Structure formats: structure tokens, C-alpha cells
Amino acid sequence: MTFRTCTATSTSATRSWRSWPARPSVGPSAARWQVSNRVAHVFVLGIDPGLSRCGYGAVRQGRRPTAEAAGVLTTPAEMDRASRLAELQSDIRSLITELEPDVVAVERVLFQRNATTAMSVGQAVGVVLAESAAAGCDVVEYSPNEVKEAVAGWGGADKQEIAEMVRVLLGLGELLHPADAADAVAVALCHLARMGPPAAASRRAVAAGSAR
């Protein structure tokens, strides 16, 4: 498998696209996942939100899911929060403009023990949601447990288990790094899993169009 490799760097954020050597998926769980989720031509941008590090992963679903882009957006801690949010907003906008996803799937913020961290992550989520909506993308949110259940089969999966299942489901020859990117890809895979088989997805699309 080959797809574009590109790196773009600004003073406050880094985006990277890369390819990984692929090999056939193995294991019955991966096979069942692929069979039950053949939703053709859907392109999902998954986001693992954060102000310091915001992971993203773009997955296209054809006969099997394929990762087309993955990486991490970063903002420097020495900048004030407003400037960091502005930088993140600009990078999210550029990412959506370049990738043109159909859907942006965001991991929902849950309880954080550190109030400062919770506020920063919540504000980052707001930036992602606003930019996605402004770009005309469908926007969905999933809890961490929903992502784990969809990708690994149970809500107690740890990061290593999620990373391994992402590797298997995408047929990669190695684990996807960094972890923020793997988590974002898992969010995208969660949305594809939730869409169900093609017939059901098509019926939902027709119903949504009729309701407008």
C-alpha cells in the first residue's frame, strides 16, 4: 500500500502524513469487523482533541478501511491560551480543507481530575466542532468507552490494545505512532463501525435527505 507522504510545519504546529507498509489483516475479529462494515466511499476524519497535542486520523471505507492521513497538531506551551487556540483553529481549518472529509468524528471530553487540563481540552473540542460545522462536515462525538468497544470489542481496552487493533483493522505492518494519531484513527474507525452495513447506511442517507 502506498499513499502520499507529506509534512507541513509552522512555528506553532506540526502536521504530518505518512504511509505504513501494509500486510493482510489477520484474526477472526478483524474479518468480522470488515464484513459487517462495508460502507463504500465514506471518508472520516477522527480527532483525539487536545490543546498541546491534537491527534488526527483520516480513514476511508471501501471494501476495507484504509488510513489516508494521520498525525498530531501541536501548539507550544509558551504561547498564551488564546493564541494557541487560534493556531489550532487555523490548523484544523487547513486540515479539513485539504482532506475534505465527509464526517468529522471527535472523542468526547469526559471528567478530568485536573481542572486546567479539562478546560484546555474542552476549548480544543469547541474549536474542532466549530471549524467542522463551518466547513459543512457532519460532526459526531463518541465517548472513550464507545471507541474502545467499537474497535477492541470491550470498553476496558488500554492504549496498547487499541493501537494493536488499529494496526490489524487497517492491515498495517507496524503500530501507528504517535499514540495520539492511533487514538484519532480509532475514533474514525468507531464511526465507521457505528454506521453499520451498506444497506442500512444508504437507507439512513435517503431518510436524512428526505427530511431536509
Coordinates of C-alpha atoms in Angstrom, one line a residue:
M1 CA 0.0 0.0 0.0
T2 CA 1.3 3.4 -0.9
F3 CA -0.2 6.8 -0.4
R4 CA 1.0 10.3 -0.1
T5 CA 3.8 11.3 2.3
C6 CA 3.8 15.0 3.2
T7 CA 5.0 17.1 6.1
A8 CA 3.9 20.7 6.8
T9 CA 5.4 22.7 9.6
S10 CA 4.6 26.1 11.0
T11 CA 6.1 28.0 14.0
S12 CA 3.4 26.6 16.3
A13 CA 2.1 23.4 14.9
T14 CA 3.2 20.4 13.0
R15 CA 1.2 18.2 10.7
S16 CA 2.5 15.0 9.1
W17 CA 1.1 12.5 6.7
R18 CA 2.9 9.2 6.2
S19 CA 2.3 5.7 4.8
W20 CA 2.9 2.4 6.5
P21 CA 3.8 -0.9 4.9
A22 CA 0.6 -3.0 4.8
R23 CA 0.0 -6.7 5.2
P24 CA -3.2 -8.6 5.1
S25 CA -5.4 -8.4 8.2
V26 CA -5.4 -11.4 10.4
G27 CA -7.7 -12.9 13.1
P28 CA -11.4 -13.6 13.1
S29 CA -12.3 -10.4 14.9
A30 CA -10.8 -8.3 12.2
A31 CA -12.6 -10.3 9.5
R32 CA -15.9 -9.9 11.2
W33 CA -15.4 -6.2 11.6
Q34 CA -14.7 -5.8 7.9
V35 CA -17.6 -7.9 6.7
S36 CA -20.1 -6.0 8.9
N37 CA -18.9 -2.5 8.0
R38 CA -18.5 -2.3 4.2
V39 CA -19.7 1.3 3.9
A40 CA -18.4 2.4 0.5
H41 CA -16.7 5.7 -0.1
V42 CA -17.2 7.2 3.3
F43 CA -14.3 9.4 4.4
V44 CA -14.0 10.1 8.1
L45 CA -11.6 12.4 10.0
G46 CA -11.1 11.2 13.5
I47 CA -9.9 13.7 16.2
D48 CA -8.4 13.0 19.6
P49 CA -8.7 16.5 20.9
G50 CA -6.2 18.4 23.0
L51 CA -4.6 21.9 23.1
S52 CA -0.9 20.7 23.5
R53 CA -1.4 17.7 21.2
C54 CA -4.4 17.1 19.0
G55 CA -4.3 13.8 17.2
Y56 CA -6.0 13.3 13.8
G57 CA -6.5 10.3 11.6
A58 CA -8.4 10.1 8.2
V59 CA -9.9 6.8 7.2
R60 CA -11.7 5.9 4.0
Q61 CA -14.0 3.0 3.9
G62 CA -14.2 1.0 0.8
R63 CA -14.2 -2.8 0.8
R64 CA -12.0 -2.4 3.8
P65 CA -10.9 0.7 5.9
T66 CA -7.8 2.5 4.7
A67 CA -5.8 5.2 6.5
E68 CA -5.0 8.1 4.2
A69 CA -3.6 10.5 6.8
A70 CA -2.6 10.6 10.4
G71 CA -0.5 12.8 12.7
V72 CA -0.6 15.3 15.5
L73 CA -1.2 19.0 15.7
T74 CA 0.8 20.7 18.4
T75 CA 0.9 24.2 20.0
P76 CA 3.8 25.5 22.1
A77 CA 3.2 25.8 25.8
E78 CA 5.0 29.2 25.9
M79 CA 2.2 30.9 23.9
D80 CA -0.9 32.3 25.7
R81 CA -4.0 30.2 25.5
A82 CA -5.9 32.4 23.1
S83 CA -3.0 32.3 20.6
R84 CA -2.7 28.6 20.9
L85 CA -6.4 28.1 20.3
A86 CA -6.2 30.4 17.2
E87 CA -3.3 28.3 15.9
L88 CA -5.2 25.1 16.5
Q89 CA -8.2 26.6 14.7
S90 CA -6.1 27.6 11.7
D91 CA -4.6 24.1 11.5
I92 CA -7.9 22.3 11.9
R93 CA -9.3 24.5 9.1
S94 CA -6.4 23.7 6.8
L95 CA -6.6 20.0 7.6
I96 CA -10.3 19.9 6.8
T97 CA -9.8 22.0 3.6
E98 CA -7.1 19.7 2.4
L99 CA -8.6 16.3 3.3
E100 CA -12.3 17.1 2.6
P101 CA -13.8 14.5 4.9
D102 CA -17.5 13.6 4.8
V103 CA -17.6 13.3 8.6
V104 CA -15.5 14.6 11.5
A105 CA -15.7 12.2 14.5
V106 CA -14.4 13.7 17.8
E107 CA -13.7 11.9 21.0
R108 CA -16.0 13.3 23.7
V109 CA -14.4 15.0 26.7
L110 CA -15.2 13.2 29.9
F111 CA -14.3 14.0 33.5
Q112 CA -10.7 15.3 34.1
R113 CA -9.2 15.5 37.6
N114 CA -7.1 18.4 36.5
A115 CA -9.4 21.4 36.0
T116 CA -6.8 23.3 33.9
T117 CA -6.4 20.3 31.6
A118 CA -10.2 19.8 31.4
M119 CA -10.7 23.4 30.4
S120 CA -7.9 23.3 27.7
V121 CA -9.3 20.1 26.2
G122 CA -12.8 21.4 26.3
Q123 CA -11.8 24.5 24.5
A124 CA -9.9 22.5 21.9
V125 CA -13.0 20.4 21.3
G126 CA -15.0 23.6 20.8
V127 CA -12.6 24.7 18.1
V128 CA -12.8 21.4 16.3
L129 CA -16.6 21.3 16.4
A130 CA -16.9 24.9 15.2
E131 CA -14.5 24.5 12.3
S132 CA -16.0 21.2 11.2
A133 CA -19.5 22.6 11.2
A134 CA -18.4 25.8 9.4
A135 CA -16.8 23.5 6.7
G136 CA -20.1 21.8 6.2
C137 CA -19.0 18.4 7.6
D138 CA -21.2 16.1 9.5
V139 CA -20.0 16.1 13.1
V140 CA -20.3 13.3 15.6
E141 CA -18.9 12.7 19.1
Y142 CA -18.1 9.4 20.8
S143 CA -17.1 8.7 24.4
P144 CA -13.8 6.9 25.0
N145 CA -15.7 3.7 26.0
E146 CA -17.7 3.8 22.8
V147 CA -14.5 4.0 20.8
K148 CA -12.9 1.1 22.7
E149 CA -16.0 -1.1 22.4
A150 CA -16.2 -0.5 18.6
V151 CA -12.5 -1.1 17.9
A152 CA -11.3 -3.6 20.5
G153 CA -14.6 -5.2 21.5
W154 CA -14.7 -4.0 25.1
G155 CA -14.7 -0.7 27.0
G156 CA -11.8 -1.6 29.2
A157 CA -9.2 -1.8 26.5
D158 CA -5.9 0.1 27.1
K159 CA -4.0 2.2 24.6
Q160 CA -1.7 -0.7 23.6
E161 CA -4.7 -2.9 22.8
I162 CA -6.3 -0.1 20.8
A163 CA -3.1 0.5 18.9
E164 CA -2.9 -3.2 18.0
M165 CA -6.5 -3.4 16.8
V166 CA -6.0 -0.3 14.7
R167 CA -2.9 -2.0 13.1
V168 CA -4.9 -5.2 12.5
L169 CA -8.0 -3.5 11.1
L170 CA -6.0 -1.3 8.7
G171 CA -3.6 -4.1 7.7
L172 CA -0.5 -2.2 8.8
G173 CA 2.8 -3.9 9.2
E174 CA 3.6 -1.9 12.3
L175 CA 1.9 0.0 15.1
L176 CA 0.8 3.5 14.2
H177 CA 2.8 6.2 16.0
P178 CA 2.4 8.5 17.9
A179 CA -0.3 7.3 20.2
D180 CA -2.4 10.4 19.7
A181 CA -2.6 9.6 15.9
A182 CA -3.6 6.0 16.6
D183 CA -6.3 7.1 19.0
A184 CA -7.7 9.5 16.4
V185 CA -7.7 6.7 13.8
A186 CA -9.6 4.6 16.4
V187 CA -12.3 7.3 16.7
A188 CA -12.7 7.3 12.9
L189 CA -13.0 3.5 12.9
C190 CA -15.6 3.8 15.7
H191 CA -17.8 5.9 13.4
L192 CA -17.5 3.5 10.5
A193 CA -18.4 0.6 12.8
R194 CA -21.4 2.6 14.1
M195 CA -22.7 3.2 10.6
G196 CA -23.4 -0.5 10.0
P197 CA -23.7 -2.4 6.7
P198 CA -24.1 -0.5 3.4
A199 CA -27.8 -1.1 3.0
A200 CA -28.6 0.4 6.4
A201 CA -26.3 3.3 5.8
S202 CA -27.9 4.0 2.4
R203 CA -31.4 4.0 4.0
R204 CA -30.3 6.5 6.6
A205 CA -28.8 8.7 4.0
V206 CA -32.0 8.7 1.9
A207 CA -34.1 9.3 5.0
A208 CA -31.9 12.3 6.0
G209 CA -32.2 13.8 2.6
S210 CA -36.0 13.4 2.5
A211 CA -36.2 15.2 5.9
R212 CA -34.4 18.3 4.7

